[in-house]
Amino acid sequence: MLFAYMFVDVMSPLQSLIQKQRGWSPDAFGYYAGAEYILNVFGFLILAGIILDKMGVRFTGTLSASLMVAGALIKLYAISELFQGTALELWLNSWWTEMPGSAKLAALGFMIFGCGCEMAGITVSKALAKWFEGKEMALAMGLEMAIARIGVFFIFTISPRLADSVVPASVVVPVAFCSALLCIGLLAYIVFTFMDAKLDREMGANKVAEAESDEEFKLSDVGSIFKSKLFWIIAMLCVLYYSAIFPFQRYAANMLQCNLGISETQASDIFRWFPVGAAALTPLLGYYLDRKGKGASMLILGAILMIVCHLTFAFVVPATKSELITYSAIVVLGISFSLVPAALWPSVPKIMDKRFLGSAYSLIFWVQNIGLAFVPILIGKVITWSNPGVTDPMQYDYTLPMCCFASLGVLALIFGIILKAMNTVHHYGLEDPNIKEDFEDVRIDGEA
Ligand SMILES: NCCCC[C@H](NC(=O)[C@@H](N)CC(=O)O)C(=O)O
């Protein structure tokens, strides 16, 4: 997941460079960024859930890592000099001219990568549930997310520097670097499959068979989950919150460049503290949640902090051009991005029957991916629409796009409040600690 998250954001600090080098407009960049989720939205994630439950974590993880490598190599080829001037590029340039051929092929590669990445996300959740069942699952999930966030910090640090390491600067170097890391990630997962097989042997064949059948994906379960009000509240909170974080991450470096009048590298150097804050706090909050609970309250606080930060980027940072305010907002956003993920993902097993868990995660990811696919496109359009005639990528006014992100936060907050109110009435246990021996929870059993 570390290398996957690095690949996801390798181009984020290079928006203005790719615009200069390959002619990708903000719209084209938005389409490219949204492409990661398109196939997942059109049902791949549901299929991924079925594959996961039928074939298990070893096969699915290896398949997902292979898909990531294949998608990365296509994207690398698309942005490389090798692709320039080929018949394929000429053909791709000949239709939907707003989107350069290199952006179209890179988007295709990113789509394939995205299938692998999301499939890996649900596989890792299921593997963690298997390895840490009855133990400190929130801490384990928090650590997994923390490692991924460190990858984002690292890539925001090195991506612009790798791009500048050649003359003229090139987006190819960082993308090639991350593609190589993904190959190492595939090898690492293959090593994990041997460890997992050993765990199965230790657990004993009977227990494994029982565990597998407990979590088997049944198509009728999808209907039960979709009929659940609670599922929709969690899924809406998830899609709204994450749509104001991950798409923002794609535009953040350019937003800081435009607001503060700084270089790509300086902007990335400021923004990289966002995932660091999240990486430091998420496992601590997971540890706290395991012992003390307060999950629903953490979701509400996380949404409030995010709204404050996005409004600060919209109005205060451009007016003051203060680096101190910018850094403070970045750190507070990092705190928000610890509170919500640390509370959200370990809450799912509290409200979903174990039988539904794999499908529940894949369906929440599916709803989330709809937002992650379309919000970057929407933001690209809002940037273009609110900046008529602006061609210099350093001169965009980000007020309206940041207000859009803040509005998503307001909606997420409303769902967080509804969730907490429902928890108070129905006692789902969302405010309770995870580790509690006589814990009696109320779960969706297919009739909710
Ligand atoms: N085991 C993974 C838990 C989810 C972590 C979560 N990631 C996602 O929700 C992804 N679907 C997002 C993406 O597609 O980029 C996170 O907080 O990173």
Short mmCIF file of C-alpha atoms and ligand atoms in Angstrom, two decimals:
data_model
loop_
_atom_site.label_atom_id
_atom_site.label_comp_id
_atom_site.label_asym_id
_atom_site.label_seq_id
_atom_site.Cartn_x
_atom_site.Cartn_y
_atom_site.Cartn_z
CA MET A 1 0.00 0.00 0.00
CA LEU A 2 2.99 2.28 0.63
CA PHE A 3 4.13 2.07 -2.99
CA ALA A 4 0.55 2.16 -4.29
CA TYR A 5 -0.15 5.45 -2.50
CA MET A 6 3.14 6.84 -3.77
CA PHE A 7 2.17 6.02 -7.33
CA VAL A 8 -1.30 7.55 -6.89
CA ASP A 9 0.20 10.94 -6.06
CA VAL A 10 3.41 10.92 -8.05
CA MET A 11 1.97 13.39 -10.58
CA SER A 12 0.15 15.57 -8.05
CA PRO A 13 3.03 18.01 -7.50
CA LEU A 14 3.74 18.09 -11.25
CA GLN A 15 0.50 19.52 -12.58
CA SER A 16 2.08 22.66 -13.96
CA LEU A 17 5.06 20.72 -15.40
CA ILE A 18 2.85 18.26 -17.28
CA GLN A 19 0.77 21.21 -18.51
CA LYS A 20 3.93 22.82 -19.94
CA GLN A 21 5.47 19.57 -21.21
CA ARG A 22 2.52 17.66 -22.63
CA GLY A 23 -0.19 20.33 -22.82
CA TRP A 24 -2.53 18.87 -20.20
CA SER A 25 -5.04 21.59 -19.21
CA PRO A 26 -6.57 21.54 -15.68
CA ASP A 27 -9.59 19.85 -17.28
CA ALA A 28 -7.38 17.16 -18.85
CA PHE A 29 -5.56 16.74 -15.53
CA GLY A 30 -8.94 16.38 -13.81
CA TYR A 31 -10.08 13.69 -16.29
CA TYR A 32 -6.76 11.89 -15.86
CA ALA A 33 -7.01 12.04 -12.02
CA GLY A 34 -10.63 10.82 -12.04
CA ALA A 35 -9.78 7.93 -14.39
CA GLU A 36 -8.24 5.99 -11.51
CA TYR A 37 -11.73 5.23 -10.24
CA ILE A 38 -13.79 4.85 -13.44
CA LEU A 39 -13.64 1.05 -13.87
CA ASN A 40 -14.21 0.59 -10.15
CA VAL A 41 -17.30 2.77 -10.37
CA PHE A 42 -18.62 0.74 -13.29
CA GLY A 43 -18.66 -2.36 -11.15
CA PHE A 44 -15.08 -3.62 -10.97
CA LEU A 45 -15.02 -3.16 -7.19
CA ILE A 46 -18.09 -5.36 -6.74
CA LEU A 47 -16.40 -7.98 -8.91
CA ALA A 48 -13.23 -7.50 -6.84
CA GLY A 49 -15.25 -8.27 -3.68
CA ILE A 50 -16.54 -11.49 -5.26
CA ILE A 51 -13.03 -12.48 -6.41
CA LEU A 52 -11.68 -11.72 -2.92
CA ASP A 53 -14.30 -13.80 -1.15
CA LYS A 54 -14.10 -16.66 -3.64
CA MET A 55 -10.33 -16.79 -4.15
CA GLY A 56 -8.97 -15.47 -0.85
CA VAL A 57 -6.41 -12.83 0.07
CA ARG A 58 -3.37 -14.54 -1.45
CA PHE A 59 -4.68 -14.81 -5.01
CA THR A 60 -6.50 -11.46 -4.93
CA GLY A 61 -3.56 -9.56 -3.48
CA THR A 62 -1.18 -10.94 -6.10
CA LEU A 63 -3.69 -10.15 -8.86
CA SER A 64 -4.22 -6.63 -7.57
CA ALA A 65 -0.48 -5.92 -7.30
CA SER A 66 -0.01 -7.24 -10.87
CA LEU A 67 -2.78 -4.96 -12.13
CA MET A 68 -1.07 -2.01 -10.45
CA VAL A 69 2.24 -2.83 -12.18
CA ALA A 70 0.55 -3.24 -15.59
CA GLY A 71 -1.35 0.07 -15.25
CA ALA A 72 1.78 1.89 -14.07
CA LEU A 73 3.78 0.71 -17.09
CA ILE A 74 1.07 1.90 -19.49
CA LYS A 75 1.04 5.31 -17.81
CA LEU A 76 4.83 5.49 -17.89
CA TYR A 77 4.82 4.77 -21.62
CA ALA A 78 2.10 7.38 -22.22
CA ILE A 79 4.08 10.24 -20.72
CA SER A 80 7.46 9.13 -22.08
CA GLU A 81 9.27 10.40 -25.17
CA LEU A 82 8.84 6.89 -26.69
CA PHE A 83 5.13 7.52 -27.11
CA GLN A 84 5.58 10.97 -28.69
CA GLY A 85 4.97 10.99 -32.43
CA THR A 86 3.76 7.37 -32.63
CA ALA A 87 0.77 6.45 -34.78
CA LEU A 88 -1.13 5.68 -31.58
CA GLU A 89 -0.47 9.18 -30.24
CA LEU A 90 -1.53 10.79 -33.52
CA TRP A 91 -4.74 8.78 -33.48
CA LEU A 92 -5.44 9.53 -29.82
CA ASN A 93 -4.82 13.23 -30.52
CA SER A 94 -7.31 13.20 -33.40
CA TRP A 95 -10.50 12.96 -31.27
CA TRP A 96 -11.66 14.71 -28.06
CA THR A 97 -8.86 17.18 -28.69
CA GLU A 98 -9.29 18.87 -25.28
CA MET A 99 -7.61 15.74 -23.86
CA PRO A 100 -4.10 15.18 -25.36
CA GLY A 101 -3.26 11.66 -26.54
CA SER A 102 -0.70 11.23 -23.76
CA ALA A 103 -3.36 12.14 -21.17
CA LYS A 104 -5.81 9.65 -22.69
CA LEU A 105 -3.33 6.75 -22.59
CA ALA A 106 -2.08 7.76 -19.14
CA ALA A 107 -5.70 7.81 -17.97
CA LEU A 108 -6.17 4.26 -19.33
CA GLY A 109 -3.09 3.10 -17.42
CA PHE A 110 -4.33 4.89 -14.31
CA MET A 111 -7.73 3.16 -14.68
CA ILE A 112 -6.07 -0.27 -14.68
CA PHE A 113 -3.81 0.77 -11.80
CA GLY A 114 -6.89 2.03 -9.92
CA CYS A 115 -8.60 -1.37 -10.21
CA GLY A 116 -5.54 -3.00 -8.69
CA CYS A 117 -5.15 -0.35 -6.00
CA GLU A 118 -8.74 -0.49 -4.74
CA MET A 119 -8.78 -4.28 -4.97
CA ALA A 120 -5.62 -4.24 -2.86
CA GLY A 121 -7.33 -1.86 -0.38
CA ILE A 122 -10.20 -4.26 0.35
CA THR A 123 -7.82 -7.25 0.29
CA VAL A 124 -5.58 -5.62 2.89
CA SER A 125 -8.63 -4.83 5.08
CA LYS A 126 -9.73 -8.45 4.89
CA ALA A 127 -6.19 -9.72 5.54
CA LEU A 128 -5.90 -7.42 8.58
CA ALA A 129 -9.27 -8.62 9.86
CA LYS A 130 -8.05 -12.20 9.47
CA TRP A 131 -4.66 -11.62 11.09
CA PHE A 132 -5.90 -9.36 13.93
CA GLU A 133 -9.32 -10.83 14.68
CA GLY A 134 -10.08 -10.32 18.38
CA LYS A 135 -6.90 -8.31 18.77
CA GLU A 136 -6.01 -4.65 18.17
CA MET A 137 -7.55 -4.29 14.74
CA ALA A 138 -8.01 -0.49 14.84
CA LEU A 139 -4.34 -0.06 15.71
CA ALA A 140 -3.33 -2.44 12.90
CA MET A 141 -5.53 -0.57 10.40
CA GLY A 142 -4.17 2.73 11.70
CA LEU A 143 -0.60 1.56 11.19
CA GLU A 144 -1.39 0.36 7.66
CA MET A 145 -2.86 3.75 6.78
CA ALA A 146 0.05 5.52 8.49
CA ILE A 147 2.57 3.66 6.32
CA ALA A 148 0.59 4.62 3.24
CA ARG A 149 0.52 8.28 4.33
CA ILE A 150 4.30 8.24 4.83
CA GLY A 151 4.47 7.20 1.18
CA VAL A 152 2.48 10.31 0.25
CA PHE A 153 4.84 12.50 2.31
CA PHE A 154 7.81 10.87 0.65
CA ILE A 155 6.47 11.26 -2.87
CA PHE A 156 5.55 14.92 -2.39
CA THR A 157 9.16 15.39 -1.25
CA ILE A 158 10.95 13.54 -4.00
CA SER A 159 8.65 13.80 -7.02
CA PRO A 160 9.49 17.40 -7.97
CA ARG A 161 13.15 16.79 -7.14
CA LEU A 162 13.30 13.66 -9.31
CA ALA A 163 11.60 15.63 -12.09
CA ASP A 164 14.24 18.36 -11.76
CA SER A 165 17.11 15.85 -11.65
CA VAL A 166 17.29 15.86 -15.46
CA VAL A 167 17.56 18.75 -17.89
CA PRO A 168 15.01 19.73 -19.01
CA ALA A 169 12.84 18.70 -16.04
CA SER A 170 10.73 15.65 -16.83
CA VAL A 171 7.72 13.91 -15.32
CA VAL A 172 9.06 10.59 -16.62
CA VAL A 173 11.74 10.14 -13.92
CA PRO A 174 9.42 10.14 -10.86
CA VAL A 175 6.82 7.98 -12.61
CA ALA A 176 9.51 5.45 -13.63
CA PHE A 177 10.82 5.43 -10.05
CA CYS A 178 7.38 4.68 -8.60
CA SER A 179 6.71 2.01 -11.25
CA ALA A 180 9.90 0.23 -10.13
CA LEU A 181 8.70 0.44 -6.51
CA LEU A 182 5.41 -1.17 -7.51
CA CYS A 183 7.37 -4.14 -8.94
CA ILE A 184 9.08 -4.46 -5.53
CA GLY A 185 5.63 -4.25 -3.89
CA LEU A 186 4.43 -7.17 -6.04
CA LEU A 187 7.42 -9.24 -4.89
CA ALA A 188 6.73 -8.27 -1.25
CA TYR A 189 3.12 -9.45 -1.58
CA ILE A 190 4.29 -12.77 -3.02
CA VAL A 191 6.44 -13.19 0.11
CA PHE A 192 3.34 -12.37 2.22
CA THR A 193 1.36 -15.16 0.49
CA PHE A 194 3.82 -17.70 1.93
CA MET A 195 3.43 -16.18 5.42
CA ASP A 196 -0.36 -16.24 5.06
CA ALA A 197 -0.31 -19.87 3.95
CA LYS A 198 1.75 -20.64 7.05
CA LEU A 199 -0.84 -18.85 9.22
CA ASP A 200 -3.58 -20.97 7.64
CA ARG A 201 -1.63 -24.11 8.43
CA GLU A 202 -1.22 -22.91 12.03
CA MET A 203 -4.92 -22.02 12.32
CA GLY A 204 -5.82 -25.49 11.11
CA ALA A 205 -7.81 -26.40 8.02
CA ASN A 206 -11.18 -26.57 9.81
CA LYS A 207 -10.97 -23.10 11.26
CA VAL A 208 -9.95 -21.65 7.89
CA ALA A 209 -12.84 -23.32 6.10
CA GLU A 210 -15.21 -21.94 8.73
CA ALA A 211 -13.74 -18.44 8.42
CA GLU A 212 -13.99 -18.54 4.62
CA SER A 213 -17.61 -19.64 4.60
CA ASP A 214 -18.47 -17.02 7.24
CA GLU A 215 -17.34 -14.26 4.90
CA GLU A 216 -18.42 -15.72 1.58
CA PHE A 217 -19.84 -13.13 -0.76
CA LYS A 218 -23.46 -13.78 -1.64
CA LEU A 219 -25.25 -11.62 -4.18
CA SER A 220 -28.30 -11.47 -1.91
CA ASP A 221 -26.13 -9.79 0.75
CA VAL A 222 -25.64 -6.82 -1.57
CA GLY A 223 -29.39 -6.21 -1.55
CA SER A 224 -29.52 -6.41 2.26
CA ILE A 225 -26.65 -3.98 2.63
CA PHE A 226 -28.14 -1.55 0.12
CA LYS A 227 -31.46 -1.59 2.02
CA SER A 228 -29.72 -0.58 5.25
CA LYS A 229 -30.06 3.09 6.24
CA LEU A 230 -26.96 2.79 8.36
CA PHE A 231 -24.89 1.55 5.42
CA TRP A 232 -25.94 4.58 3.37
CA ILE A 233 -25.09 7.01 6.17
CA ILE A 234 -21.60 5.51 6.57
CA ALA A 235 -21.11 5.32 2.79
CA MET A 236 -22.26 8.95 2.29
CA LEU A 237 -20.03 10.18 5.11
CA CYS A 238 -17.14 8.25 3.57
CA VAL A 239 -17.67 9.47 0.01
CA LEU A 240 -18.20 13.11 1.03
CA TYR A 241 -15.25 13.22 3.40
CA TYR A 242 -12.78 11.41 1.15
CA SER A 243 -13.93 13.43 -1.89
CA ALA A 244 -12.78 16.54 -0.07
CA ILE A 245 -9.41 14.97 0.78
CA PHE A 246 -7.97 12.83 -2.03
CA PRO A 247 -9.05 15.08 -4.96
CA PHE A 248 -7.87 18.09 -2.93
CA GLN A 249 -4.49 16.36 -2.56
CA ARG A 250 -4.20 16.30 -6.37
CA TYR A 251 -4.68 20.06 -6.63
CA ALA A 252 -3.13 21.17 -3.34
CA ALA A 253 0.40 21.80 -4.62
CA ASN A 254 -0.86 23.97 -7.47
CA MET A 255 -3.30 25.75 -5.14
CA LEU A 256 -0.40 26.66 -2.82
CA GLN A 257 1.74 27.76 -5.78
CA CYS A 258 -1.02 30.09 -6.97
CA ASN A 259 -1.92 31.42 -3.52
CA LEU A 260 1.61 31.95 -2.25
CA GLY A 261 3.44 32.58 -5.55
CA ILE A 262 5.96 29.82 -4.85
CA SER A 263 7.61 27.07 -6.91
CA GLU A 264 6.34 23.52 -7.35
CA THR A 265 9.05 22.19 -5.01
CA GLN A 266 8.30 24.78 -2.29
CA ALA A 267 4.57 24.03 -2.52
CA SER A 268 5.19 20.27 -2.22
CA ASP A 269 7.53 20.87 0.70
CA ILE A 270 4.69 22.61 2.56
CA PHE A 271 1.96 20.16 1.58
CA ARG A 272 3.94 17.02 2.43
CA TRP A 273 3.37 17.73 6.16
CA PHE A 274 -0.29 16.94 5.68
CA PRO A 275 0.19 13.16 5.32
CA VAL A 276 2.92 13.22 8.00
CA GLY A 277 0.48 14.60 10.60
CA ALA A 278 -2.03 11.96 9.57
CA ALA A 279 0.61 9.20 9.67
CA ALA A 280 1.70 10.17 13.18
CA LEU A 281 -1.78 10.38 14.67
CA THR A 282 -3.82 7.65 12.95
CA PRO A 283 -2.25 4.70 14.84
CA LEU A 284 -2.47 6.63 18.15
CA LEU A 285 -6.15 7.30 17.54
CA GLY A 286 -6.62 3.64 16.54
CA TYR A 287 -5.02 2.67 19.86
CA TYR A 288 -7.33 5.12 21.69
CA LEU A 289 -10.40 3.84 19.83
CA ASP A 290 -9.56 0.22 20.68
CA ARG A 291 -9.56 1.14 24.38
CA LYS A 292 -11.81 4.18 24.87
CA GLY A 293 -14.15 4.37 21.87
CA LYS A 294 -15.76 7.72 20.83
CA GLY A 295 -15.69 6.75 17.14
CA ALA A 296 -18.80 8.75 16.12
CA SER A 297 -17.54 11.89 17.91
CA MET A 298 -14.18 11.53 16.15
CA LEU A 299 -15.97 11.48 12.78
CA ILE A 300 -17.80 14.74 13.62
CA LEU A 301 -14.68 16.51 14.88
CA GLY A 302 -12.72 15.38 11.80
CA ALA A 303 -15.34 16.86 9.46
CA ILE A 304 -15.42 20.19 11.37
CA LEU A 305 -11.62 20.53 11.22
CA MET A 306 -11.66 19.83 7.49
CA ILE A 307 -14.25 22.57 6.83
CA VAL A 308 -12.19 25.10 8.79
CA CYS A 309 -9.03 24.20 6.84
CA HIS A 310 -10.61 24.35 3.38
CA LEU A 311 -12.18 27.73 4.17
CA THR A 312 -8.78 28.93 5.38
CA PHE A 313 -7.25 27.90 2.02
CA ALA A 314 -10.14 29.61 0.20
CA PHE A 315 -10.07 33.00 1.95
CA VAL A 316 -7.34 33.47 4.57
CA VAL A 317 -4.26 32.11 2.77
CA PRO A 318 -4.74 34.13 -0.48
CA ALA A 319 -5.49 37.30 1.54
CA THR A 320 -2.58 37.02 3.98
CA LYS A 321 -0.08 34.92 1.96
CA SER A 322 1.08 33.78 5.39
CA GLU A 323 3.21 30.62 5.45
CA LEU A 324 2.45 30.22 9.17
CA ILE A 325 -1.30 30.12 8.54
CA THR A 326 -0.73 27.76 5.60
CA TYR A 327 1.38 25.36 7.69
CA SER A 328 -1.17 25.51 10.54
CA ALA A 329 -4.03 24.68 8.18
CA ILE A 330 -2.00 21.79 6.71
CA VAL A 331 -1.30 20.36 10.17
CA VAL A 332 -4.93 20.71 11.29
CA LEU A 333 -6.06 19.04 8.06
CA GLY A 334 -3.65 16.21 8.91
CA ILE A 335 -5.35 15.86 12.32
CA SER A 336 -8.74 15.73 10.60
CA PHE A 337 -7.41 13.07 8.22
CA SER A 338 -6.38 10.96 11.23
CA LEU A 339 -9.65 11.29 13.12
CA VAL A 340 -11.97 10.20 10.31
CA PRO A 341 -10.09 7.19 8.84
CA ALA A 342 -9.05 5.95 12.31
CA ALA A 343 -12.72 5.94 13.37
CA LEU A 344 -14.46 5.06 10.10
CA TRP A 345 -12.87 1.79 8.97
CA PRO A 346 -12.85 -0.04 12.34
CA SER A 347 -16.50 1.07 12.84
CA VAL A 348 -17.68 -1.01 9.91
CA PRO A 349 -17.28 -4.38 11.70
CA LYS A 350 -19.31 -2.92 14.60
CA ILE A 351 -22.37 -2.31 12.46
CA MET A 352 -22.09 -5.04 9.82
CA ASP A 353 -22.52 -8.71 10.46
CA LYS A 354 -19.27 -10.65 9.97
CA ARG A 355 -20.94 -12.46 7.07
CA PHE A 356 -21.32 -9.12 5.26
CA LEU A 357 -17.98 -7.59 6.12
CA GLY A 358 -16.04 -8.23 2.90
CA SER A 359 -18.92 -7.10 0.72
CA ALA A 360 -19.65 -4.17 3.03
CA TYR A 361 -16.08 -2.85 2.64
CA SER A 362 -16.17 -3.34 -1.12
CA LEU A 363 -19.54 -1.56 -1.39
CA ILE A 364 -18.41 1.36 0.78
CA PHE A 365 -15.29 1.63 -1.41
CA TRP A 366 -17.56 1.48 -4.46
CA VAL A 367 -19.74 4.40 -3.31
CA GLN A 368 -16.59 6.27 -2.26
CA ASN A 369 -15.02 5.69 -5.69
CA ILE A 370 -17.99 7.36 -7.40
CA GLY A 371 -17.09 10.58 -5.59
CA LEU A 372 -13.37 10.12 -6.09
CA ALA A 373 -13.94 9.67 -9.83
CA PHE A 374 -16.13 12.68 -10.42
CA VAL A 375 -14.97 15.28 -7.91
CA PRO A 376 -11.53 15.83 -9.57
CA ILE A 377 -13.30 16.31 -12.91
CA LEU A 378 -15.73 18.74 -11.30
CA ILE A 379 -12.90 20.65 -9.63
CA GLY A 380 -10.96 20.80 -12.92
CA LYS A 381 -14.05 22.32 -14.53
CA VAL A 382 -14.59 24.76 -11.65
CA ILE A 383 -10.96 25.94 -11.95
CA THR A 384 -11.36 26.51 -15.69
CA TRP A 385 -14.79 28.15 -15.28
CA SER A 386 -13.72 30.46 -12.45
CA ASN A 387 -10.51 31.49 -14.24
CA PRO A 388 -11.63 32.61 -17.71
CA GLY A 389 -8.69 33.42 -19.99
CA VAL A 390 -6.02 32.33 -17.46
CA THR A 391 -3.40 30.17 -19.21
CA ASP A 392 -0.52 30.50 -16.73
CA PRO A 393 -0.82 27.55 -14.28
CA MET A 394 0.62 29.79 -11.55
CA GLN A 395 -2.24 32.28 -11.75
CA TYR A 396 -5.36 30.28 -10.94
CA ASP A 397 -7.80 31.61 -8.35
CA TYR A 398 -8.70 28.65 -6.12
CA THR A 399 -11.42 30.35 -4.01
CA LEU A 400 -14.37 28.61 -5.65
CA PRO A 401 -12.75 25.13 -5.87
CA MET A 402 -11.85 25.35 -2.15
CA CYS A 403 -15.44 26.38 -1.31
CA CYS A 404 -16.59 23.26 -3.18
CA PHE A 405 -14.30 21.11 -1.00
CA ALA A 406 -15.58 22.88 2.15
CA SER A 407 -19.20 22.23 1.09
CA LEU A 408 -18.46 18.52 0.82
CA GLY A 409 -17.15 18.74 4.40
CA VAL A 410 -20.39 20.39 5.57
CA LEU A 411 -22.42 17.54 4.05
CA ALA A 412 -20.08 14.97 5.64
CA LEU A 413 -20.58 16.72 9.00
CA ILE A 414 -24.38 16.46 8.64
CA PHE A 415 -24.09 12.69 8.02
CA GLY A 416 -21.71 12.40 10.99
CA ILE A 417 -24.27 14.11 13.25
CA ILE A 418 -27.07 11.85 11.95
CA LEU A 419 -24.87 8.80 12.57
CA LYS A 420 -24.12 9.83 16.15
CA ALA A 421 -27.80 10.56 16.80
CA MET A 422 -28.79 7.13 15.42
CA ASN A 423 -26.10 5.53 17.54
CA THR A 424 -27.51 7.23 20.65
CA VAL A 425 -31.01 5.93 19.88
CA HIS A 426 -30.15 2.42 18.62
CA HIS A 427 -26.90 1.71 20.53
CA TYR A 428 -24.80 0.40 17.65
CA GLY A 429 -21.72 0.67 19.84
CA LEU A 430 -20.00 3.30 17.69
CA GLU A 431 -18.95 5.26 20.79
CA ASP A 432 -17.80 2.11 22.60
CA PRO A 433 -14.23 0.75 22.76
CA ASN A 434 -13.31 -2.10 20.40
CA ILE A 435 -11.68 -4.14 23.15
CA LYS A 436 -14.46 -5.05 25.52
CA GLU A 437 -14.90 -8.64 26.56
CA ASP A 438 -18.62 -8.59 27.23
CA PHE A 439 -19.29 -6.29 24.28
CA GLU A 440 -22.83 -6.74 23.04
CA ASP A 441 -23.32 -5.01 19.75
CA VAL A 442 -26.25 -4.39 17.45
CA ARG A 443 -25.45 -5.27 13.87
CA ILE A 444 -27.21 -5.22 10.56
CA ASP A 445 -28.30 -8.79 10.07
CA GLY A 446 -29.84 -8.45 6.65
CA GLU A 447 -33.21 -7.22 7.87
CA ALA A 448 -32.25 -3.68 8.88
N1 LIG B 1 -7.24 -0.97 4.27
C1 LIG B 1 -7.58 0.26 3.64
C2 LIG B 1 -8.55 1.07 4.45
C3 LIG B 1 -8.98 2.27 3.67
C4 LIG B 1 -7.99 3.37 3.71
C5 LIG B 1 -8.42 4.57 2.97
N2 LIG B 1 -8.37 4.35 1.54
C6 LIG B 1 -9.44 4.36 0.79
O1 LIG B 1 -10.53 4.57 1.23
C7 LIG B 1 -9.23 4.16 -0.68
N3 LIG B 1 -10.42 3.60 -1.26
C8 LIG B 1 -8.93 5.51 -1.24
C9 LIG B 1 -8.31 5.49 -2.57
O2 LIG B 1 -8.83 4.85 -3.42
O3 LIG B 1 -7.32 6.17 -2.80
C10 LIG B 1 -7.47 5.67 3.40
O4 LIG B 1 -7.78 6.35 4.38
O5 LIG B 1 -6.42 5.83 2.77
#
